[in-house]
PDB file of C-alpha atoms in Angstrom:
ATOM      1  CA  UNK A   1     113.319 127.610  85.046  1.00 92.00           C
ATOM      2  CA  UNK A   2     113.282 123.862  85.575  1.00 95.00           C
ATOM      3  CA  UNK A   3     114.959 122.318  88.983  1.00 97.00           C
ATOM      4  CA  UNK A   4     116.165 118.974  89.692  1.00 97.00           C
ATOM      5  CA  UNK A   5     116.469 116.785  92.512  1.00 96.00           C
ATOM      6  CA  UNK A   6     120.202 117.783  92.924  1.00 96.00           C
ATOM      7  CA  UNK A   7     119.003 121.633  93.134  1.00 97.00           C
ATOM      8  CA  UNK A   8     116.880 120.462  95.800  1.00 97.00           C
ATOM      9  CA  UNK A   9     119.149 118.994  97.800  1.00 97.00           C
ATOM     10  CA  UNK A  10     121.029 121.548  97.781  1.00 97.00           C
ATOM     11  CA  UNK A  11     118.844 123.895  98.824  1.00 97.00           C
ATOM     12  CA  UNK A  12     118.111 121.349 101.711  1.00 97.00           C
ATOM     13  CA  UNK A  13     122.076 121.286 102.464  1.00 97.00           C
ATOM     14  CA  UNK A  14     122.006 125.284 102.471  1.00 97.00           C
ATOM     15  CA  UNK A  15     118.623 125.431 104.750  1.00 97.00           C
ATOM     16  CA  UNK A  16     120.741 123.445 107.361  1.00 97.00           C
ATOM     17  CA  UNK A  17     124.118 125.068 106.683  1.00 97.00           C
ATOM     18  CA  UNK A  18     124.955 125.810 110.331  1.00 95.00           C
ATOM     19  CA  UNK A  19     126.271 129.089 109.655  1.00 95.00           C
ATOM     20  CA  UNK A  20     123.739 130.483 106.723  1.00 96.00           C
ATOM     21  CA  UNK A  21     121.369 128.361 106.975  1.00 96.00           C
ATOM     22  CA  UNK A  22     117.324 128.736 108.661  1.00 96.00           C
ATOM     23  CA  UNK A  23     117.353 128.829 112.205  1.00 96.00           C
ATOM     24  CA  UNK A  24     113.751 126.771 112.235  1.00 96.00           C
ATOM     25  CA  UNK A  25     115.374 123.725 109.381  1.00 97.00           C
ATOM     26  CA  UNK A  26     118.613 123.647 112.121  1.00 97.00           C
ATOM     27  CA  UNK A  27     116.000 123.496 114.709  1.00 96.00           C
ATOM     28  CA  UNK A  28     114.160 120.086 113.390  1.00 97.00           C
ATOM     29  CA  UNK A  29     115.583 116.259 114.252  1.00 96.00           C
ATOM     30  CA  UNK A  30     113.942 113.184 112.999  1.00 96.00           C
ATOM     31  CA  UNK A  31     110.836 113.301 115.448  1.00 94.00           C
ATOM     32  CA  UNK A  32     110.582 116.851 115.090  1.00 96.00           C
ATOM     33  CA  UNK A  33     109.780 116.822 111.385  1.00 95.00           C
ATOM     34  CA  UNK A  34     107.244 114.059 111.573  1.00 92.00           C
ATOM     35  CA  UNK A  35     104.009 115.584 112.496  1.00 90.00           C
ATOM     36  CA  UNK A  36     105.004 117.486 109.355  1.00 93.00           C
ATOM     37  CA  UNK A  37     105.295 114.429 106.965  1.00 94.00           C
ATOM     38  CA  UNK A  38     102.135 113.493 108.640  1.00 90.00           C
ATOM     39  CA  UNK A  39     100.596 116.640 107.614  1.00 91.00           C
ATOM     40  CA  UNK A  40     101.857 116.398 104.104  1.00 94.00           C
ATOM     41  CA  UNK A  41     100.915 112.696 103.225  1.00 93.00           C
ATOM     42  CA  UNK A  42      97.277 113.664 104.208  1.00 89.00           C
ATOM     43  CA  UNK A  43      97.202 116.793 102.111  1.00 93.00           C
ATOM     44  CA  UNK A  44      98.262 114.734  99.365  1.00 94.00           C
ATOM     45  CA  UNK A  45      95.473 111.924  99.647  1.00 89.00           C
ATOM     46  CA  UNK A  46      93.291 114.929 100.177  1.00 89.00           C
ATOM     47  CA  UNK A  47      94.232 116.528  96.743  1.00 93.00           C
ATOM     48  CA  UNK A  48      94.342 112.700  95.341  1.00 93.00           C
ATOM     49  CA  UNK A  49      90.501 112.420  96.379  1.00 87.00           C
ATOM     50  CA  UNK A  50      89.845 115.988  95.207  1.00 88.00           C
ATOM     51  CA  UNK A  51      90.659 115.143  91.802  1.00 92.00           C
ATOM     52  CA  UNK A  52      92.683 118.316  91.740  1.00 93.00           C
ATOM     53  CA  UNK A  53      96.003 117.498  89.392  1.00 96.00           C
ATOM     54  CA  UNK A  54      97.575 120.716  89.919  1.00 95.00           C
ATOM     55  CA  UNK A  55      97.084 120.346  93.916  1.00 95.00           C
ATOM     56  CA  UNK A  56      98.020 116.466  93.418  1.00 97.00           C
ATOM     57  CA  UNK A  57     101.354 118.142  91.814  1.00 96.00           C
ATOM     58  CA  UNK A  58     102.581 120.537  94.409  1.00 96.00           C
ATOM     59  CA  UNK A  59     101.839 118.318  97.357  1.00 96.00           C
ATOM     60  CA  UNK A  60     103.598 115.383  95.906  1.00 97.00           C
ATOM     61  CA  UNK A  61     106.659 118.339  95.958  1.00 97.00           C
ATOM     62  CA  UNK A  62     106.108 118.824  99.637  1.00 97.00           C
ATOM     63  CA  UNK A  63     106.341 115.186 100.362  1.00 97.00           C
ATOM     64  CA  UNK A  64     109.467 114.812  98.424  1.00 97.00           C
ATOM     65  CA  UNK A  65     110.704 117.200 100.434  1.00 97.00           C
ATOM     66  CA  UNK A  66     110.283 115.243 103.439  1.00 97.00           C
ATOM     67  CA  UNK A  67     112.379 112.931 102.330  1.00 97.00           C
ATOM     68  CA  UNK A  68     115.269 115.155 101.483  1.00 98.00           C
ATOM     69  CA  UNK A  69     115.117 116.702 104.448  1.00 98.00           C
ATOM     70  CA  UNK A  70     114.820 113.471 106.641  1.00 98.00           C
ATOM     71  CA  UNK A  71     118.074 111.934 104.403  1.00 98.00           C
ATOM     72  CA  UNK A  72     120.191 115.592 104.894  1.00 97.00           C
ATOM     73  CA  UNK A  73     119.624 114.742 108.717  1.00 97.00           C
ATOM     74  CA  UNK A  74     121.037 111.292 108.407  1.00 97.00           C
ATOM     75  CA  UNK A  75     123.543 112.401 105.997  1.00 97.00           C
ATOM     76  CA  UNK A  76     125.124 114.963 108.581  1.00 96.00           C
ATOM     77  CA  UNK A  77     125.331 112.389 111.317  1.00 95.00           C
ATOM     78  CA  UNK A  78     127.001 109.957 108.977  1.00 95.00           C
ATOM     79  CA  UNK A  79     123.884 107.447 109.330  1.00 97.00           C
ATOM     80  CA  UNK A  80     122.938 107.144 105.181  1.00 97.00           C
ATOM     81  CA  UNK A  81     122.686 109.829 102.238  1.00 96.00           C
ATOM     82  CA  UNK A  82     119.292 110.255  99.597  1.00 96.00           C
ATOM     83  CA  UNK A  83     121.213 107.587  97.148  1.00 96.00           C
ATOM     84  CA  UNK A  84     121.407 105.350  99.921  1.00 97.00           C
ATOM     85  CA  UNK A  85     117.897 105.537 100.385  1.00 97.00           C
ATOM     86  CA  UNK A  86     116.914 105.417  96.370  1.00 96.00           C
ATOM     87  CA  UNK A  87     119.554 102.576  95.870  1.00 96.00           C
ATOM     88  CA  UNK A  88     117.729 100.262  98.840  1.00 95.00           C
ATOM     89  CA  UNK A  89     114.231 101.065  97.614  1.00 95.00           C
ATOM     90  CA  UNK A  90     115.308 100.249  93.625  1.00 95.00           C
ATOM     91  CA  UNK A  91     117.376  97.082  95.193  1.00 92.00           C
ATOM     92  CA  UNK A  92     114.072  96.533  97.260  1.00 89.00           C
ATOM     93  CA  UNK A  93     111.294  96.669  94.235  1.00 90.00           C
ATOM     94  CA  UNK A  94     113.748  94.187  91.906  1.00 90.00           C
ATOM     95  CA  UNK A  95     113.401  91.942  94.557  1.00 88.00           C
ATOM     96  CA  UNK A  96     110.007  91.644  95.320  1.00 85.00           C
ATOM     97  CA  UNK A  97     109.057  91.774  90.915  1.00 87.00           C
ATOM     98  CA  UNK A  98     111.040  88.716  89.625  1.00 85.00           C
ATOM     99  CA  UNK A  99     107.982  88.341  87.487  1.00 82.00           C
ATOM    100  CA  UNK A 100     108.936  91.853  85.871  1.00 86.00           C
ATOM    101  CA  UNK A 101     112.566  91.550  86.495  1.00 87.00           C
ATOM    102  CA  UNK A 102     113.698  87.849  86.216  1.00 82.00           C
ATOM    103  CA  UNK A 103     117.574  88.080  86.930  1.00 82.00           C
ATOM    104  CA  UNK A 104     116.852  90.752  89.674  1.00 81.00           C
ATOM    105  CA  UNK A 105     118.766  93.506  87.286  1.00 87.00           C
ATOM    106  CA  UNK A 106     116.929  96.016  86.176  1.00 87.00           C
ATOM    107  CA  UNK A 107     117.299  95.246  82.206  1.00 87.00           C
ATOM    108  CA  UNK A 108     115.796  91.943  82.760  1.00 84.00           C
ATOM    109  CA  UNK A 109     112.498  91.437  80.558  1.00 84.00           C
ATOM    110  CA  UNK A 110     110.121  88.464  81.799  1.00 76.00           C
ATOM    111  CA  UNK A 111     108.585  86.358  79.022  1.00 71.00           C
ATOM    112  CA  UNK A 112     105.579  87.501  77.588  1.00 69.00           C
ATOM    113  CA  UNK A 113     103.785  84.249  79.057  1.00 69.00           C
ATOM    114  CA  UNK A 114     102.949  86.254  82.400  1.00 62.00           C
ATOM    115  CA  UNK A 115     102.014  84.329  85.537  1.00 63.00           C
ATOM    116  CA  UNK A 116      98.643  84.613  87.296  1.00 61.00           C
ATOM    117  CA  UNK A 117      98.056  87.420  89.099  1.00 66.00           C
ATOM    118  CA  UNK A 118      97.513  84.718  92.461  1.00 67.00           C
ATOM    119  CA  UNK A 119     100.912  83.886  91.591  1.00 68.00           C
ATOM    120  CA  UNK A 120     102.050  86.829  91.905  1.00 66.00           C
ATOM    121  CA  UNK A 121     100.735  87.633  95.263  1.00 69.00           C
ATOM    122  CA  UNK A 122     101.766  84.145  96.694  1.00 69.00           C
ATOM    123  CA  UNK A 123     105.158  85.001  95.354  1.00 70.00           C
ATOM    124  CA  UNK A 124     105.066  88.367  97.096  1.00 69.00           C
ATOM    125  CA  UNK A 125     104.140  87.295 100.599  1.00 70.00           C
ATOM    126  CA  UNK A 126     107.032  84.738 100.399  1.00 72.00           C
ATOM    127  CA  UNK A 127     109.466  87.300  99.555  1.00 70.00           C
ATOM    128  CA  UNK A 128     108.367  89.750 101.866  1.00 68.00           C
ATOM    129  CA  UNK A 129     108.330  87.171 105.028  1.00 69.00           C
ATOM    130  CA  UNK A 130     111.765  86.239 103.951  1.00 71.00           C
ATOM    131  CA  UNK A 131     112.530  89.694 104.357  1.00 69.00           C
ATOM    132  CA  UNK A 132     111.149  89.462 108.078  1.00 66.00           C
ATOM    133  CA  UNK A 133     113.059  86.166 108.583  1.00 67.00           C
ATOM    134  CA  UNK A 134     116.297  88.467 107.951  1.00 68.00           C
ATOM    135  CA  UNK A 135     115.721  91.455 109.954  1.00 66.00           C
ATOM    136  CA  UNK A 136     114.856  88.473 112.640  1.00 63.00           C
ATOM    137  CA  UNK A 137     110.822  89.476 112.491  1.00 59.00           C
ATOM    138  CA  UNK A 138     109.033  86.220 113.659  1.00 69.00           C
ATOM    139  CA  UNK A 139     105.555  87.030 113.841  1.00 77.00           C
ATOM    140  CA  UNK A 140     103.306  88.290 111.009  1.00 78.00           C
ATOM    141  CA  UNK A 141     102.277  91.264 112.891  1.00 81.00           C
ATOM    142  CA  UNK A 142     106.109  91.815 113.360  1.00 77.00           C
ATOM    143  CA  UNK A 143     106.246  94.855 110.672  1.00 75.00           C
ATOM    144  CA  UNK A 144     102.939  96.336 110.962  1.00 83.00           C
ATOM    145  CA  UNK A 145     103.565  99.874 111.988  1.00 82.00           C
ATOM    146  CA  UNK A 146     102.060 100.959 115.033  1.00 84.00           C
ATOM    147  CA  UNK A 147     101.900 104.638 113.880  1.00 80.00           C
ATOM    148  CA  UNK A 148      99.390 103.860 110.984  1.00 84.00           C
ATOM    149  CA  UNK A 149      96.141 105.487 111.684  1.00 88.00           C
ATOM    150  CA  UNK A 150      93.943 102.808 113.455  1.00 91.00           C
ATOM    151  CA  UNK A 151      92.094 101.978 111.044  1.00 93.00           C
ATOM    152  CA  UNK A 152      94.272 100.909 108.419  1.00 91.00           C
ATOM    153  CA  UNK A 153      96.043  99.061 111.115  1.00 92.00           C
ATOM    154  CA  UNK A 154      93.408  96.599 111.973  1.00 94.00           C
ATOM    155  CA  UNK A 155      92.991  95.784 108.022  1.00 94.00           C
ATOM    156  CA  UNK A 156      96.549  95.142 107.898  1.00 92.00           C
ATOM    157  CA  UNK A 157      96.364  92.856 111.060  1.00 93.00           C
ATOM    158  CA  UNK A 158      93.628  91.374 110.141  1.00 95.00           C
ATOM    159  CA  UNK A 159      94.911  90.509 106.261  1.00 91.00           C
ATOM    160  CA  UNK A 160      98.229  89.380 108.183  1.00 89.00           C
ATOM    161  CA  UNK A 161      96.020  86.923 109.976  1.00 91.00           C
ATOM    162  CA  UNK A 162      93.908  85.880 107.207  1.00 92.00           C
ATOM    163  CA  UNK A 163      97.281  84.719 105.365  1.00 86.00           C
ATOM    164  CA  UNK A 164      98.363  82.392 108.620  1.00 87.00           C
ATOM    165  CA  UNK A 165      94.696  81.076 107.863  1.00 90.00           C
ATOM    166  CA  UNK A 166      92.902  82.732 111.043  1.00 91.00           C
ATOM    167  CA  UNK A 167      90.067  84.526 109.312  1.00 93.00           C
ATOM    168  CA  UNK A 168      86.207  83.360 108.804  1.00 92.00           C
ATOM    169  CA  UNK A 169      84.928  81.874 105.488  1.00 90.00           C
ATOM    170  CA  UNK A 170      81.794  83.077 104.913  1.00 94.00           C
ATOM    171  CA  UNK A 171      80.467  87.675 105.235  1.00 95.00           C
ATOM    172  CA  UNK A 172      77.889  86.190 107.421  1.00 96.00           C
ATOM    173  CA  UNK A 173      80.136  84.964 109.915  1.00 96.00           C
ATOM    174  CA  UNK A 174      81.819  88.428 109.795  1.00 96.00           C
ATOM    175  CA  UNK A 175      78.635  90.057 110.687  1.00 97.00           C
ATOM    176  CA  UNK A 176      77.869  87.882 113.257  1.00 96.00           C
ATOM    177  CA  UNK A 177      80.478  88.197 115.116  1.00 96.00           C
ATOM    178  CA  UNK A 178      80.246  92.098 114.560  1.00 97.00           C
ATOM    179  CA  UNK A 179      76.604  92.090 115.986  1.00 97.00           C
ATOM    180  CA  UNK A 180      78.012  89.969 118.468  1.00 97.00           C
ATOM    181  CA  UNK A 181      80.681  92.687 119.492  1.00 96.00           C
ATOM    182  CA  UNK A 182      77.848  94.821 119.651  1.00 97.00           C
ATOM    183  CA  UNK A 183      75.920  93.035 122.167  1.00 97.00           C
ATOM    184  CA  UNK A 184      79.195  92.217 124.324  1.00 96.00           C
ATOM    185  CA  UNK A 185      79.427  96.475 124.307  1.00 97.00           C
ATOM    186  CA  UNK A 186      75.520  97.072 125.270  1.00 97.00           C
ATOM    187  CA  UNK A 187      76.082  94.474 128.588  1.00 95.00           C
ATOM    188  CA  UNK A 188      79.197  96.151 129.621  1.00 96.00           C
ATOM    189  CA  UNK A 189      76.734  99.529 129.275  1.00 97.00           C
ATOM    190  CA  UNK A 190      74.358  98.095 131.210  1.00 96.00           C
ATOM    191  CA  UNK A 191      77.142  97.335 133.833  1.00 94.00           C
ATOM    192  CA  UNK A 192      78.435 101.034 134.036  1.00 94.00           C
ATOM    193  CA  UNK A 193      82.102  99.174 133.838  1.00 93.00           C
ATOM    194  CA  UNK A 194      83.654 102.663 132.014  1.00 94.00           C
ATOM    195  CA  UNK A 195      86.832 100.325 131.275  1.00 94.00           C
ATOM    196  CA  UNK A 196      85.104  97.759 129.899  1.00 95.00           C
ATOM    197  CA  UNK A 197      82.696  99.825 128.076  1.00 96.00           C
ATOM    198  CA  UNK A 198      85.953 101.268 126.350  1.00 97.00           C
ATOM    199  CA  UNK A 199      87.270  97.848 125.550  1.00 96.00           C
ATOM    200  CA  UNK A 200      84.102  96.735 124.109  1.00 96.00           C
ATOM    201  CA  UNK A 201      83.742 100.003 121.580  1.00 97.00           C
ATOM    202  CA  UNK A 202      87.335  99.002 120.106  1.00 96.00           C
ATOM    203  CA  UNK A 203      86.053  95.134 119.577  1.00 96.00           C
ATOM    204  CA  UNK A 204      82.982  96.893 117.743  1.00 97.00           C
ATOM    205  CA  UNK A 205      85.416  99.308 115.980  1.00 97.00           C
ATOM    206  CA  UNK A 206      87.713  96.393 115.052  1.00 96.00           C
ATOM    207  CA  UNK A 207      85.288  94.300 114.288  1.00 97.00           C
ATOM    208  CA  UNK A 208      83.340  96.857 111.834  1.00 97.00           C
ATOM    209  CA  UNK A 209      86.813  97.174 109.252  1.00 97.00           C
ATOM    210  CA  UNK A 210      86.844  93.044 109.581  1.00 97.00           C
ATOM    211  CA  UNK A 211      83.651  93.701 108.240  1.00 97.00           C
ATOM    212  CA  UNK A 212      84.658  95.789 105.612  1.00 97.00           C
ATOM    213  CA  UNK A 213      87.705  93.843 104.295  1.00 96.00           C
ATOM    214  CA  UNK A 214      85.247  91.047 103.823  1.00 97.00           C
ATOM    215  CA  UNK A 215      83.114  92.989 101.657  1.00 97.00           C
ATOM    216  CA  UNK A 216      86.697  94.384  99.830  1.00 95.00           C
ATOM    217  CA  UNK A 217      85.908  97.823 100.891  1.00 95.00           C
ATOM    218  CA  UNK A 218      88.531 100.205 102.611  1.00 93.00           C
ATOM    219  CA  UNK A 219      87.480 100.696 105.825  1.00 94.00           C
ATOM    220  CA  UNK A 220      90.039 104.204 106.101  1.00 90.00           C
ATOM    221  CA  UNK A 221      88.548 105.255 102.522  1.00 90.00           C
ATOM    222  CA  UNK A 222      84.446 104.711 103.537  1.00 94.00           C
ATOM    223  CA  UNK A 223      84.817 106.348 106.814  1.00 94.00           C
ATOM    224  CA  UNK A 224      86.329 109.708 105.286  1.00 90.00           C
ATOM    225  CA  UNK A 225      83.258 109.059 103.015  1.00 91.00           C
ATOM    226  CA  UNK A 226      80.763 109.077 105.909  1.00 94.00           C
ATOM    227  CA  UNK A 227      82.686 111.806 106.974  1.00 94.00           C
ATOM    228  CA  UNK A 228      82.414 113.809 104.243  1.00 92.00           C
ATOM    229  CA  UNK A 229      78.677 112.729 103.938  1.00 94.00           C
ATOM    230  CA  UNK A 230      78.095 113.676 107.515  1.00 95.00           C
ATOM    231  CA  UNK A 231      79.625 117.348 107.051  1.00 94.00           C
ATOM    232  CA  UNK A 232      77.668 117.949 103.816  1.00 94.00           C
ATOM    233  CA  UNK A 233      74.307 117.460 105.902  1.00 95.00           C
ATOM    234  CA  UNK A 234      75.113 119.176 109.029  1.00 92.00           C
ATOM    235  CA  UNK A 235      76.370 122.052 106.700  1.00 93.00           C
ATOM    236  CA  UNK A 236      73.045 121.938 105.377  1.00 92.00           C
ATOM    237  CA  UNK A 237      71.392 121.525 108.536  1.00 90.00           C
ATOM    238  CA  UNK A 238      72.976 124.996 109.931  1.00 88.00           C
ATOM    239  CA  UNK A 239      71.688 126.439 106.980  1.00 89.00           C
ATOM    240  CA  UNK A 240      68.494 126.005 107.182  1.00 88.00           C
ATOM    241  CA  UNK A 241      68.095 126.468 111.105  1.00 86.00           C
ATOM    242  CA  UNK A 242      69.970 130.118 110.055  1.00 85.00           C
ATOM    243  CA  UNK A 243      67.266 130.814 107.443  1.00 86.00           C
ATOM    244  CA  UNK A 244      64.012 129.334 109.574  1.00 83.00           C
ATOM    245  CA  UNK A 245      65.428 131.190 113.032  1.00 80.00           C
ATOM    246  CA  UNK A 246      65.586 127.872 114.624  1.00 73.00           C
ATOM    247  CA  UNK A 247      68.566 127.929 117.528  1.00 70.00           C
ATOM    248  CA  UNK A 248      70.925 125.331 117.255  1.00 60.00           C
ATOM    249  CA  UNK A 249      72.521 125.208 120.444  1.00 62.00           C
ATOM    250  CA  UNK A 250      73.642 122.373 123.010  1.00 61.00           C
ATOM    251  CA  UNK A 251      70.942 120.073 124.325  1.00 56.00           C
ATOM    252  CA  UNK A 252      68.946 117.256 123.001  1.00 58.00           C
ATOM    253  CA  UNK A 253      68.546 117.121 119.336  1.00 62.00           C
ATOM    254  CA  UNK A 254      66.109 119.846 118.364  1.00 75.00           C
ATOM    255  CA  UNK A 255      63.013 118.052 115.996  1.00 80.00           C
ATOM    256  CA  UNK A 256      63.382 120.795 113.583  1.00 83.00           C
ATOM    257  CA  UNK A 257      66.744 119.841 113.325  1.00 86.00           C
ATOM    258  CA  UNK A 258      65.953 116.302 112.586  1.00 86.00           C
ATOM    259  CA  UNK A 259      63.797 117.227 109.764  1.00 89.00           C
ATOM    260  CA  UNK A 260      66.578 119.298 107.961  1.00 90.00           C
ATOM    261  CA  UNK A 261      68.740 116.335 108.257  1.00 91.00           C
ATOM    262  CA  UNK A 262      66.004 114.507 106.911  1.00 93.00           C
ATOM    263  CA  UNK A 263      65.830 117.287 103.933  1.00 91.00           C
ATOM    264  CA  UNK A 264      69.422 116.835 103.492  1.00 92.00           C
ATOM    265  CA  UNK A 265      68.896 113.080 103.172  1.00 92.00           C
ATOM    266  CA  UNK A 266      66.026 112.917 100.369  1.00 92.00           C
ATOM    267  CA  UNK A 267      68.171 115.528  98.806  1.00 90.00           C
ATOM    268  CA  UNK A 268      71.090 113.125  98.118  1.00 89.00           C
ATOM    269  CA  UNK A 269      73.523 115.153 100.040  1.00 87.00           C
TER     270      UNK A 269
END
């Protein structure tokens, strides 16, 4: 049997119904359900990365359901309803495409003489930070969400930056100010300042994704990579201490240890 979105919202409205409904879904507010949509988001770039379509398919499900259930909330208290919410984010996309959408309606057709895509973008930021100008946001950081995993915060600081013109010319620049961050964090080392020490590993952090937005990598994207990369070989490494008897306990890096890694490394993992 096929459902639709109207089945699931009213399977939302029945989880909630006060009376029938699932004491742990009558339980949840707003803040309560977002470590869950947290959860779910990740799951889904997980599956995205995995390459797994079926996986892709069921967790896109589960975030859906986040918004149902964060819309039945608001539509109990009055606040806004799930049409409310698809109405703004249709109104929102016709806005922000009048190169798909000339009139703003959405049976508009643009000419087949398409602008450039630099065009585009310009046109894009200017609609957007009229949309700040309106909800009375006067900064460019104004809408950047603090929530965002770090991160993809500082790229989206820094790109906000770059577009009010603060932002270096030239990769080499980039780098040396991130070696310079660097050697800012080794003095406040050297100084045993724990505070500043702290400090100075954010600039390097922070510095590091300016680093890779220059070089038009994602700097949330390459460190899951390294992540990844980093598990593979320690996965490898406990293999190989389990099958050559060499303890792998707490304590200084073990040299056998370093030469599994070293395996793992020439072996492309």
């Amino acid at each position: 049997m096929t459902y639709s979105i109207a089945d699931l919202q009213y399977l939302m409205a029945r989880l909630r119904d006060p009376d029938t409904g699932c004491p742990w879904d009558l339980k949840q507010t707003f803040s309560s359900v977002v470590p869950y949509t947290l959860e779910e988001v990740y799951e889904l770039v997980d599956a995205i990365e995995q390459g797994d379509q079926e996986q892709i398919r069921q967790e896109l499900g589960d975030v859906l359901f986040q918004v149902i259930f964060y819309s039945q909330l608001a539509a109990e208290s009055e606040q806004f309803s799930f049409s409310d919410v698809v109405s703004d984010i249709v109104a929102k996309l016709l806005r922000r495409h009048p190169h798909v959408f000339p009139s703003g309606e959405l049976n508009s057709q643009r000419s087949l003489d398409a602008p450039a895509d630099e065009a585009i973008k310009a046109r894009w930021e200017e609609i957007k930070q009229q949309e700040r100008e309106q909800k009375a946001q006067h900064s460019a950081m104004d809408d950047v969400p603090r929530a965002l995993p770090a991160l993809t915060r500082a790229t989206k600081l820094q790109k906000r930056a770059a577009q009010q013109g603060f932002d270096w010319l030239e990769l080499k620049q980039v780098i040396g100010a991130f070696r310079a961050e660097i050697d800012e964090l080794e003095e406040a080392i050297a100084m045993a300042d724990s505070r500043a020490v702290a400090d100075e590993m954010g600039d390097v952090l922070f510095s590091a994704v300016n680093v890779a937005r220059h070089l038009n990598l994602d700097a949330e994207a390459v460190t899951r990579g390294a992540c990844d990369k980093f598990e593979r070989r320690f996965r490898f490494v406990e293999q190989r201490c389990q099958e050559s008897g060499v303890f792998a306990g707490k304590g200084e890096l073990n040299s056998q240890m370093e030469l599994f890694w070293n395996e793992a490394k020439a072996a492309g993992l």
